[in-house]
XYZ file of C-alpha atoms in Angstrom:
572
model
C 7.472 -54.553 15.034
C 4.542 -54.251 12.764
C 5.380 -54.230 8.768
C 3.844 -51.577 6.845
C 5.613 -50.560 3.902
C 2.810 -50.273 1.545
C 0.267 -49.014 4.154
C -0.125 -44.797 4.305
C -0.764 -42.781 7.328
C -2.613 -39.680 8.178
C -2.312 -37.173 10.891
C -4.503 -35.377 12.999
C -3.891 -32.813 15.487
C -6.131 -32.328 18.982
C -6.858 -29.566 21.226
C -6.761 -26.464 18.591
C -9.056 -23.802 17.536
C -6.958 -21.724 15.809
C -6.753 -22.203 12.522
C -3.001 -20.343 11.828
C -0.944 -21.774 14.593
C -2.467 -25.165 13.230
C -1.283 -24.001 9.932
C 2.054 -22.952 11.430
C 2.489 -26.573 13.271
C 1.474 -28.250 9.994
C 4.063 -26.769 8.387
C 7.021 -27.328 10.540
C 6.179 -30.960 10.882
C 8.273 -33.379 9.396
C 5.580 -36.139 10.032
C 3.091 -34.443 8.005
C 5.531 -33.073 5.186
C 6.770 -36.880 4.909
C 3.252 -38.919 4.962
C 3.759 -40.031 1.506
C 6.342 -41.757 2.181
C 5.792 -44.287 4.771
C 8.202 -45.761 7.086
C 9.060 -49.747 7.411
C 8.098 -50.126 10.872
C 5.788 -48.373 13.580
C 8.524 -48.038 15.766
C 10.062 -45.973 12.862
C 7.325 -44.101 12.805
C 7.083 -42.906 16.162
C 10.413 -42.186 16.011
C 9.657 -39.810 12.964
C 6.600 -38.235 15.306
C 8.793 -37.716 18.137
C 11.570 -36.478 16.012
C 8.950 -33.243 15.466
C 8.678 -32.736 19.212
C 10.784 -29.571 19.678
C 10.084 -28.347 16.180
C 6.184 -28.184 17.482
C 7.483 -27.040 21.131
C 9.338 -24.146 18.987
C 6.188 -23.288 17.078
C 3.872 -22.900 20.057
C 6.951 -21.017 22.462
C 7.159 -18.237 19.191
C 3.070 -18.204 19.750
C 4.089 -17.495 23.593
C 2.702 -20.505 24.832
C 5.534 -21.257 26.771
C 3.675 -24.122 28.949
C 2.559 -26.350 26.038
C 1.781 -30.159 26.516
C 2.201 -32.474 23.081
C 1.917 -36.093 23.415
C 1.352 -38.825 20.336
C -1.252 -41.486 20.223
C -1.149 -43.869 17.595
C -3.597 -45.838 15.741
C -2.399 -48.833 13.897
C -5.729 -51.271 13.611
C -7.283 -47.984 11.134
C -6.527 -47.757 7.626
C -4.796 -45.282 6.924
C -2.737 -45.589 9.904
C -3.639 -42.926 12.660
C -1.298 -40.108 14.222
C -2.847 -37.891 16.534
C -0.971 -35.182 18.396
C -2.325 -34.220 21.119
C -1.608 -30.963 22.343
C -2.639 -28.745 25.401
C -1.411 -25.011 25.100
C -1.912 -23.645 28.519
C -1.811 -20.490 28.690
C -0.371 -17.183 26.634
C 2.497 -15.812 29.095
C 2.586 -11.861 29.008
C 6.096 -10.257 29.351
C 5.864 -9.039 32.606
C 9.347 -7.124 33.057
C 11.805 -5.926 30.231
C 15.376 -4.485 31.512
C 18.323 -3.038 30.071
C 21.573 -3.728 32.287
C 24.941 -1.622 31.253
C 27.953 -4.371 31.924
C 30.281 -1.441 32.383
C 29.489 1.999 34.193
C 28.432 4.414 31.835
C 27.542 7.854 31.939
C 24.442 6.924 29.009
C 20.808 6.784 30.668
C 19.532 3.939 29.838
C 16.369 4.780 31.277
C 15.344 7.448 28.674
C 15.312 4.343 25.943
C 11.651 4.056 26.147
C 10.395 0.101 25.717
C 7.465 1.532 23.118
C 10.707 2.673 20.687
C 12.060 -1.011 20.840
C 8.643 -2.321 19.658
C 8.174 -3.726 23.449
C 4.590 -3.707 25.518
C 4.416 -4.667 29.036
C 1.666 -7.233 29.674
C 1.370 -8.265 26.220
C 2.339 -11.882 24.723
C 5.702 -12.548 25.141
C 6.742 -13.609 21.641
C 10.103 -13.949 20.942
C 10.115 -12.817 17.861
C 9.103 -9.542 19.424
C 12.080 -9.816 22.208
C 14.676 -10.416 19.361
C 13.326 -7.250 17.115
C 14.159 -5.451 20.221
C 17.584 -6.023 20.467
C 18.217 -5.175 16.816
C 16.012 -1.892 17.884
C 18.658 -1.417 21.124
C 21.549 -1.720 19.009
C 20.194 0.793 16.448
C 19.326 3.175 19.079
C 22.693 2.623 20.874
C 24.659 3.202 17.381
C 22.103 6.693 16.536
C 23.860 7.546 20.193
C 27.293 7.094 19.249
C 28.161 3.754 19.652
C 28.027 1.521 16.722
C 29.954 -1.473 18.434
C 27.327 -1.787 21.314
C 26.717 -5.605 21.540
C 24.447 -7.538 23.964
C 26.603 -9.903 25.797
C 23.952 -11.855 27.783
C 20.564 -12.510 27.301
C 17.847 -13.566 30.205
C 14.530 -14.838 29.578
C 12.780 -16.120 32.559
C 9.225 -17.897 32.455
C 7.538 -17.689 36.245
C 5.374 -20.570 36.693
C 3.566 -19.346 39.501
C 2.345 -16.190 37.502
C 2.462 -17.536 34.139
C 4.702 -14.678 32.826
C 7.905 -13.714 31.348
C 10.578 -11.507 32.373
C 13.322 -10.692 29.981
C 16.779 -8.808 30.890
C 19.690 -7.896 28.382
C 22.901 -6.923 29.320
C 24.503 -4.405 26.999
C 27.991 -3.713 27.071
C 28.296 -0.243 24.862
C 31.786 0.173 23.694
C 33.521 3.450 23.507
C 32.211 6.193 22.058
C 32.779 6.969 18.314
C 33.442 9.875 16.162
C 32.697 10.160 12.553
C 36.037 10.263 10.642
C 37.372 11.416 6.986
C 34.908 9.985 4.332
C 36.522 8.367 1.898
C 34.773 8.259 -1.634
C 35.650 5.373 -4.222
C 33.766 4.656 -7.465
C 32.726 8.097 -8.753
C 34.240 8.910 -12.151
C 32.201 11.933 -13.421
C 30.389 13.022 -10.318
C 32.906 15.598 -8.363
C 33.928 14.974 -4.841
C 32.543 18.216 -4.116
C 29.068 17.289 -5.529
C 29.063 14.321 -3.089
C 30.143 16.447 -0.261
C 27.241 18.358 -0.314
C 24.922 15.248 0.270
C 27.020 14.034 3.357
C 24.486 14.305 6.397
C 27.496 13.690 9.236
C 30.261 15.909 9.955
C 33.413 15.014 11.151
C 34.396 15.103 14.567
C 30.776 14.827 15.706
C 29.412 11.823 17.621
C 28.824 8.457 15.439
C 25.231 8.603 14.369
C 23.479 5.460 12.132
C 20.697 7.689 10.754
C 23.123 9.941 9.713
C 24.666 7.317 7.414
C 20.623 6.671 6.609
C 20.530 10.091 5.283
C 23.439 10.093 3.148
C 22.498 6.845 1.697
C 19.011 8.012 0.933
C 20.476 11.503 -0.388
C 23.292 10.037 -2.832
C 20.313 7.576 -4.550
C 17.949 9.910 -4.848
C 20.222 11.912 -7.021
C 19.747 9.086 -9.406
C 23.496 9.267 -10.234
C 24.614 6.053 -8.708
C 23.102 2.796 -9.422
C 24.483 1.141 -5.866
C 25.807 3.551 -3.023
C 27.693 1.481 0.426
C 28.429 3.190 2.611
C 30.871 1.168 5.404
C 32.974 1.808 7.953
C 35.799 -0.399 9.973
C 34.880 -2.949 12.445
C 37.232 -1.872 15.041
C 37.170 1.538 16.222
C 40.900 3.234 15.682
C 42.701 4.711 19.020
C 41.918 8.535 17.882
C 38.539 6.980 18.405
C 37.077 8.440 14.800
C 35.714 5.767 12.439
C 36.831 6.855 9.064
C 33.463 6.581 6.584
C 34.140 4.707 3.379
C 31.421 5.240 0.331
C 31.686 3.003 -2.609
C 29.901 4.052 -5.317
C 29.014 2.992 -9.067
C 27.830 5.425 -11.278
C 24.885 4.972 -13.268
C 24.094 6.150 -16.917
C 23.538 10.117 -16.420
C 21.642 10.977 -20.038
C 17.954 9.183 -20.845
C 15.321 10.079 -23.683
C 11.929 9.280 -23.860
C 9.160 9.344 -26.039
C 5.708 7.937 -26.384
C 1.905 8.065 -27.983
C -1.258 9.324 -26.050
C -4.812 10.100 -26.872
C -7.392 11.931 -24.948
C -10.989 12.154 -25.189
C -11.077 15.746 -24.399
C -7.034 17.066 -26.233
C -6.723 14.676 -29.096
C -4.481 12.210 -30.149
C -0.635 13.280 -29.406
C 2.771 12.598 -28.044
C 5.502 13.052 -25.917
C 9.564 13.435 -26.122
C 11.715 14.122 -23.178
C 15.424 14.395 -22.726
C 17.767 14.243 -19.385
C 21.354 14.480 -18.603
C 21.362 14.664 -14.713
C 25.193 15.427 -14.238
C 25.922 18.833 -16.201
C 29.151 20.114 -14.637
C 30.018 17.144 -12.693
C 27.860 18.703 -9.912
C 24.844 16.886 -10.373
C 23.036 19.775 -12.383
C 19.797 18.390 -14.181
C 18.866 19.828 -17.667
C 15.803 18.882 -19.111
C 13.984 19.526 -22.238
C 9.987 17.600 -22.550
C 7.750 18.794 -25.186
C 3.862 17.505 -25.444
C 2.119 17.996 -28.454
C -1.864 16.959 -28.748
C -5.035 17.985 -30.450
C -5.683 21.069 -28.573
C -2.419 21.067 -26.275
C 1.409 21.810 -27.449
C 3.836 22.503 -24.748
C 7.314 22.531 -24.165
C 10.061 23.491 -21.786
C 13.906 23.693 -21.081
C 14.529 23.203 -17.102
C 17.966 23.675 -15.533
C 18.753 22.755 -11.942
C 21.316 23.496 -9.521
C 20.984 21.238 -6.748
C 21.667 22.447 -2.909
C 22.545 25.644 -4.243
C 24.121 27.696 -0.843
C 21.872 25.499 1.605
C 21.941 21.930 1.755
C 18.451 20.002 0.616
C 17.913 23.602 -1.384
C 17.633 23.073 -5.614
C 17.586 26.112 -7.909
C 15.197 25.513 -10.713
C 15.370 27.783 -13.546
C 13.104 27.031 -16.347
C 11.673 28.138 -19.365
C 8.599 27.600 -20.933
C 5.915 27.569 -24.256
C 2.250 26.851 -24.107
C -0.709 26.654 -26.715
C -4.293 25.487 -25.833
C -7.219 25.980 -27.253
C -10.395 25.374 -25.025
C -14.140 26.790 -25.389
C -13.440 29.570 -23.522
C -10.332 30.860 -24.575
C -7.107 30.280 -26.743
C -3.957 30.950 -25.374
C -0.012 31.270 -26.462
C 2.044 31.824 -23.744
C 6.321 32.428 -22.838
C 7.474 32.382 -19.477
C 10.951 32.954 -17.903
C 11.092 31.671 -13.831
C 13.926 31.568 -11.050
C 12.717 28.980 -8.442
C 14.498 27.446 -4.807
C 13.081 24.554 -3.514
C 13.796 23.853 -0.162
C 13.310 20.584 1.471
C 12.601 21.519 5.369
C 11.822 17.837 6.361
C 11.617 14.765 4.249
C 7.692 15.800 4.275
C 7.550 19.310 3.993
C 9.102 21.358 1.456
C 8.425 24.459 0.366
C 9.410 26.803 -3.326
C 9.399 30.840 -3.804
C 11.107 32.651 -6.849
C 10.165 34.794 -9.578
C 8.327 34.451 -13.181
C 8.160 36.720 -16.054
C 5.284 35.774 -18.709
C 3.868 37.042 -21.721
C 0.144 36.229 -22.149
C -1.915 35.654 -25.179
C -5.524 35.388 -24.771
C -8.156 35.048 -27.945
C -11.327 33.768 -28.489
C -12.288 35.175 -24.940
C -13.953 37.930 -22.867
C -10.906 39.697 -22.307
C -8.820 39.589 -25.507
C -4.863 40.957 -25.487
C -1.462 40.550 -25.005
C -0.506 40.606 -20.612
C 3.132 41.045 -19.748
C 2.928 39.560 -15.963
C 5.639 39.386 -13.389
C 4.920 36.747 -9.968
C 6.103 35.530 -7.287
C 5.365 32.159 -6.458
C 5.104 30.647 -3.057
C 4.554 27.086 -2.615
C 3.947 24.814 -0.060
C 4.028 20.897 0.196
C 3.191 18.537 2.730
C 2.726 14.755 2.020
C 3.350 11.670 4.616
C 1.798 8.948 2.179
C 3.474 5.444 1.874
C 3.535 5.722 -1.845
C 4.032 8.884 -3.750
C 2.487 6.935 -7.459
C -0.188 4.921 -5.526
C -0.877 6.007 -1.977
C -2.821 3.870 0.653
C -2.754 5.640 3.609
C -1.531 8.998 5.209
C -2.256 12.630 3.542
C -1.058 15.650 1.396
C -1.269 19.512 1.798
C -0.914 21.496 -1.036
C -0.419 25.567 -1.304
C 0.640 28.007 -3.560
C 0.492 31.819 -3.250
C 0.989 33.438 -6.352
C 0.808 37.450 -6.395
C 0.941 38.851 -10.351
C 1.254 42.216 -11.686
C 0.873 43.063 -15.199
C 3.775 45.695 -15.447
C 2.301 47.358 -18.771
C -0.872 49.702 -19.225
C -3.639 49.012 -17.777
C -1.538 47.764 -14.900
C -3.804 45.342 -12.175
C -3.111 43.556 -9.420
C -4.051 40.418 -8.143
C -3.260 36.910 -5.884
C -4.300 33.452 -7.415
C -4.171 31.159 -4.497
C -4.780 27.309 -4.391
C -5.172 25.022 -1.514
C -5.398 21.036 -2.214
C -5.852 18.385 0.747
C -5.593 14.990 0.139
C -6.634 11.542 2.122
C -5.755 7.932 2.160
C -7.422 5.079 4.210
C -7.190 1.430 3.948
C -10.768 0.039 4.855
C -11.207 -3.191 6.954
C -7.557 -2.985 7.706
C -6.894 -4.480 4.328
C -4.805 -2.256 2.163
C -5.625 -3.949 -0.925
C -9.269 -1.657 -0.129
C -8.180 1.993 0.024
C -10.634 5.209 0.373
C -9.281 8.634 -1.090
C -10.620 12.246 -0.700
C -9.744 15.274 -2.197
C -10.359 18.705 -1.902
C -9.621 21.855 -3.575
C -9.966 25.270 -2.892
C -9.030 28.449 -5.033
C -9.421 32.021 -5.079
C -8.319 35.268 -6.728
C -8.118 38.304 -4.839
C -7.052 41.906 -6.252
C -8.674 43.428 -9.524
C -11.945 42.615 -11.364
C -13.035 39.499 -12.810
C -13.032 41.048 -15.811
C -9.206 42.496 -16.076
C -7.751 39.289 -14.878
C -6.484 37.430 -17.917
C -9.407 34.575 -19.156
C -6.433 32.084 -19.060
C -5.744 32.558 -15.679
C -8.956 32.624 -13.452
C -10.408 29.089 -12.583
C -12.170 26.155 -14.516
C -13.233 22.690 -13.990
C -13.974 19.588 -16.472
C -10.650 17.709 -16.360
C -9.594 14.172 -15.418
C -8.592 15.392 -12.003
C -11.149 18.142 -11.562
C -15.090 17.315 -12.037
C -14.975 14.316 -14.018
C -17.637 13.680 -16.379
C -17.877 17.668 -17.668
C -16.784 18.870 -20.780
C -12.972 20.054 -20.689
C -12.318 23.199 -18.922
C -16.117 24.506 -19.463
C -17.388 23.995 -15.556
C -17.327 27.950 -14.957
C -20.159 30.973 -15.046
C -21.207 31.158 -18.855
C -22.094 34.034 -20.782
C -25.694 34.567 -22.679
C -23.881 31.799 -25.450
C -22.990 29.585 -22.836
C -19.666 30.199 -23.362
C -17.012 29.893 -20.270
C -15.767 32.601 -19.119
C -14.189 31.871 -16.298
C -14.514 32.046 -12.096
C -12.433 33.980 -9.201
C -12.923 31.092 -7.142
C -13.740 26.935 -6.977
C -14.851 24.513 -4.662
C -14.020 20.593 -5.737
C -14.299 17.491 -3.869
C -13.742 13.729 -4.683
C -13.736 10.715 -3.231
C -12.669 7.098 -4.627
C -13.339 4.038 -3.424
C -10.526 1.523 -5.207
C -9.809 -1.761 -4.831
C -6.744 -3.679 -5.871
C -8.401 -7.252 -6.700
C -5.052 -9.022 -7.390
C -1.106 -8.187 -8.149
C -1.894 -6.711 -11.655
C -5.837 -5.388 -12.079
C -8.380 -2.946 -10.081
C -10.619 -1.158 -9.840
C -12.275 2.116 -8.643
C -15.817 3.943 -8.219
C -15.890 7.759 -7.450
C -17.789 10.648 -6.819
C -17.091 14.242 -7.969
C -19.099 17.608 -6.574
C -17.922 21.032 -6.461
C -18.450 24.804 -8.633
C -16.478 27.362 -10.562
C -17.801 30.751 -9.183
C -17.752 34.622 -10.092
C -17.401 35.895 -6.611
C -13.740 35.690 -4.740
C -15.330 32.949 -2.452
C -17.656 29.917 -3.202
C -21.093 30.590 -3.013
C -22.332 27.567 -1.356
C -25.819 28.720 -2.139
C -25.525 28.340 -5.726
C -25.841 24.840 -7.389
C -23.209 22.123 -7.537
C -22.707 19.779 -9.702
C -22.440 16.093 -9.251
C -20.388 13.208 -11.067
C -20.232 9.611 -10.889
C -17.628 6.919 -12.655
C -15.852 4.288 -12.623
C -12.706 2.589 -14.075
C -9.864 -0.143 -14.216
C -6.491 0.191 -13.178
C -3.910 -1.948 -14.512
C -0.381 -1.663 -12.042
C 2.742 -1.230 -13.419
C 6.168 -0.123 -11.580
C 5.475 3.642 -12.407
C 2.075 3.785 -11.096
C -1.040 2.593 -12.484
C -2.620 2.856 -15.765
C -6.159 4.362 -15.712
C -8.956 3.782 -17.664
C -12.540 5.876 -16.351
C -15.609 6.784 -17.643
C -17.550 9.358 -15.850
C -21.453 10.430 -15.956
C -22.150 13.829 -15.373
C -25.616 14.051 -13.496
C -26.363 17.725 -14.107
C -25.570 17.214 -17.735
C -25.600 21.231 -19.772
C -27.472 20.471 -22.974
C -25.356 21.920 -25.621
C -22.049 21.373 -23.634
C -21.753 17.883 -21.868
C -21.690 14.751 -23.543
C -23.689 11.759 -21.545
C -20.239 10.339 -20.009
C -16.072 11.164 -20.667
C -13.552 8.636 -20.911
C -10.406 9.420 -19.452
C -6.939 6.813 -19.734
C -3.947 7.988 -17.726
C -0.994 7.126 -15.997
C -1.266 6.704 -12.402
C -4.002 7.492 -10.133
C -6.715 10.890 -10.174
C -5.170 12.015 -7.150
């Protein structure tokens, strides 16, 4: 045996061109990991090569080469000592066959258990990561069927050498059939068992179902009443054959205040208070009082909610509320009163309809007076993004319907309706590059332009609507270019951001659109045309904003050259 304490080796691997399952092997090797530290002997070190033998073999079967050749050649004349590996893949085996065998005779068809659900696609690489995600996607799907102590008792993975495939079988032995049981609450202090009742997705006597648990899970946090929910149930399945449901719980802290600073280029300097206690009654009724006082903008209002109010997933909102805003075009002091339900139809689509009472003040406008206005809201909402503060991907729908009547003389009637559509792409398949669109659409229908309250018809010059134009004046102007206001508006934007690392980004956009006198956009008349960009700085509650934005059919007069705008989380 050769003596080479003192002498260092390197190692080189043959007969790859990819660059990641070289990066995988290189990492699971012990001989590379350990080439600082050189054994005594070459016999000790082939034994340290060949020691790595099934850790490669392991690497390369996961990559579905399930044919591999590795061999070692040494080099012990060279300084550094050589270690080549030599390896010949073969070939990528496709899973050729994929069954499901009961080990008991069941009435279940296992034949409606389509392989896409469990992740599975004939005549693609065999991977067995990909074969093991599909067992834990069979046992899921067994247990949303009723059968939560399904287990697979026998697995059979068979690589055909003639063919160069794989053919995988799993035999499944069910269990018996489950019920859901009593649910058994532990933990909660303040919050009622009748509160939590409400938010229980299962009922008893029904067939086990997993997302049902899901649901409940999801439902109880979301209340923000409980800072860890578990729900568990008993390993064994008891001879009445219901599984009795137990949810621990620990309550979180049920009051918060907040308060902070804010300045805006276009409403002044200001700030903002807020108060919450999200457990009124031991029912899990939310008040809330949030008042926002700036420059040109002082608001406040008192919101009390009854959450699913005589239909589950259905909140009562009643709320009250104070305005004051001053803009070019008008000034405005207003009270309103409003009954709301909220309905959640699907865990994307939700919709609101209620009543509002409001008393208007409008000065400094076309239409000066007092309104006394009674609506009736309808809203819809539709969003399947990933990420409700920072989407990437996926869409929104937006609609309300809102018919008003002013109930005093001169009584008018008319229907402000808005429609808002929004769009998320990540480019390149890299979702640290994202494209977003936007468009709005509004109209008023009913009286004249000029009996509908100033405050109420449409502008644009905002940091979400026309960036670049001075606040709220995008509209048809009078002979003192003064904005007056439009019965409809056309707005698009798109955004092309980039996330460069964990913390910092940035964006570019593009704003177009009009504010127009006639119920629907005159796409004949001019548009105008914005450009910007800006920073973003990611925190846990969204991103922080900071854009600039040039108008390019700057008003003389009205628009300054460029706007800057800093925010909390993104445009749209």
């Amino acid at each position: 045996a050769q003596g080479f304490a003192l002498d260092p080796y390197r190692v080189e691997f043959c007969g790859l061109d990819d660059p990641d399952l070289l990066a995988q092997l290189k990492s699971s090797s012990q001989l590379v990991a350990l080439a600082e530290t050189s054994p005594t002997t070459a016999a000790a070190l082939r034994r340290r090569a060949e020691s790595d033998l099934q850790r490669l073999i392991t690497v390369l079967h996961n990559s579905a080469y399930y044919n591999a050749k590795i061999s070692f050649t040494y080099d012990f004349d060279s300084l550094p000592h050589l270690v080549t590996i030599n390896i010949n893949l073969g070939s990528v085996y496709p899973l050729k066959n994929f069954l499901i065998i009961p080990t008991e005779p069941t009435s279940l068809d296992y034949e409606s258990i389509k392989l896409s659900t469990l992740g599975i696609r004939l005549n693609q690489p065999a991977y067995p990561a990909t074969i093991l995600a599909a067992e834990e996607c069979l046992l899921f799907s067994l247990a949303k069927r009723g059968y939560p102590y399904a287990v697979i008792t026998k697995r059979d993975v068979v690589a055909n050498q003639l063919d160069k495939s794989i053919a995988v079988t799993l035999y499944v032995n069910q269990g018996p059939l489950a019920l859901f049981g009593p649910s058994i609450f532990e933990g909660n202090r303040s919050v009622k068992d009748a509160f939590l009742r409400k938010k229980i997705a299962w009922c008893r006597g029904l067939p086990f179902d997993l997302m049902k648990i899901v649901e409940t899970q999801n439902a109880l946090e979301e209340t923000r009443l409980f800072r860890l929910v578990n729900i568990s149930y008993p390993e064994t399945l008891s001879e009445s054959g219901e599984i009795p449901m137990h949810i621990a719980l620990i309550e979180a802290k049920h009051r918060s205040i907040g308060a902070g600073v804010s300045y805006s280029t276009q409403l002044g300097p200001g700030g903002q208070v807020e108060w919450e206690h999200r457990n009124i009654r031991g029912m899990g009724d939310t008040l809330r009082l949030k008042a926002n006082i700036l420059g040109r903008l002082q608001e406040g209002s008192v919101q009390y909610i009854q959450p699913d109010i005589w239909l589950p997933k259905q909140d009562l909102v009643w709320r009250a509320d104070y305005i004051h805003e001053v803009t070019k075009g008008y000034q405005e002091t207003a009270y309103s009163l409003s009954a709301i339900l909220q309905h959640r139809l699907t865990p994307c689509l939700g919709i609101s309809y209620g009543a509002k009472a409001k008393e208007l003040r409008n000065k400094g406008s076309d239409r000066n007076g007092c309104f006394h206005l009674i609506k009736t809201p309808l809203t819809l909402r539709w969003n399947n993004t990933n990420n409700l503060l920072d989407p990437t991907r996926g869409g929104s729908f937006f609609s309300r319907i809102e018919p008003t009547a002013q109930i005093l003389s001169p009584k008018f009637v008319y229907v402000k309706n808005l429609f808002t559509g929004t769009y998320y792409k990540s480019l390149w398949k890299d979702p640290r590059v994202v494209f977003a669109a936007k468009l709005t659409l509004g109209t008023i229908l009913g009286t004249t332009r000029q009996e509908i309250p100033p405050s109420e018809r449409f502008y644009a010059g905002s940091e979400s609507t026309l960036r670049g134009y001075k606040y709220m004046t995008v509209s048809p102007l009078n002979a003192e270019d003064k904005p007056i206001g439009g019965r409809s508006m056309l707005i698009g934007s798109c955004e092309l951001r980039w996330r460069a690392t964990e913390k910092l980004g940035v964006a570019y956009f593009y704003d177009v659109g009009n504010v127009y006198r006639q119920v629907l956009p005159q796409f004949g008349q001019r548009l105008f045309h914005s450009l910007g960009t800006g920073i973003r700085y990611y925190t846990p509650v969204g991103p922080i904003r900071l854009d600039i934005a040039f108008p390019i059919n700057r008003r003389k007069g009205i628009d300054s050259r460029f706007q800057f705008y800093f925010s909390i989380g993104q445009a749209f």
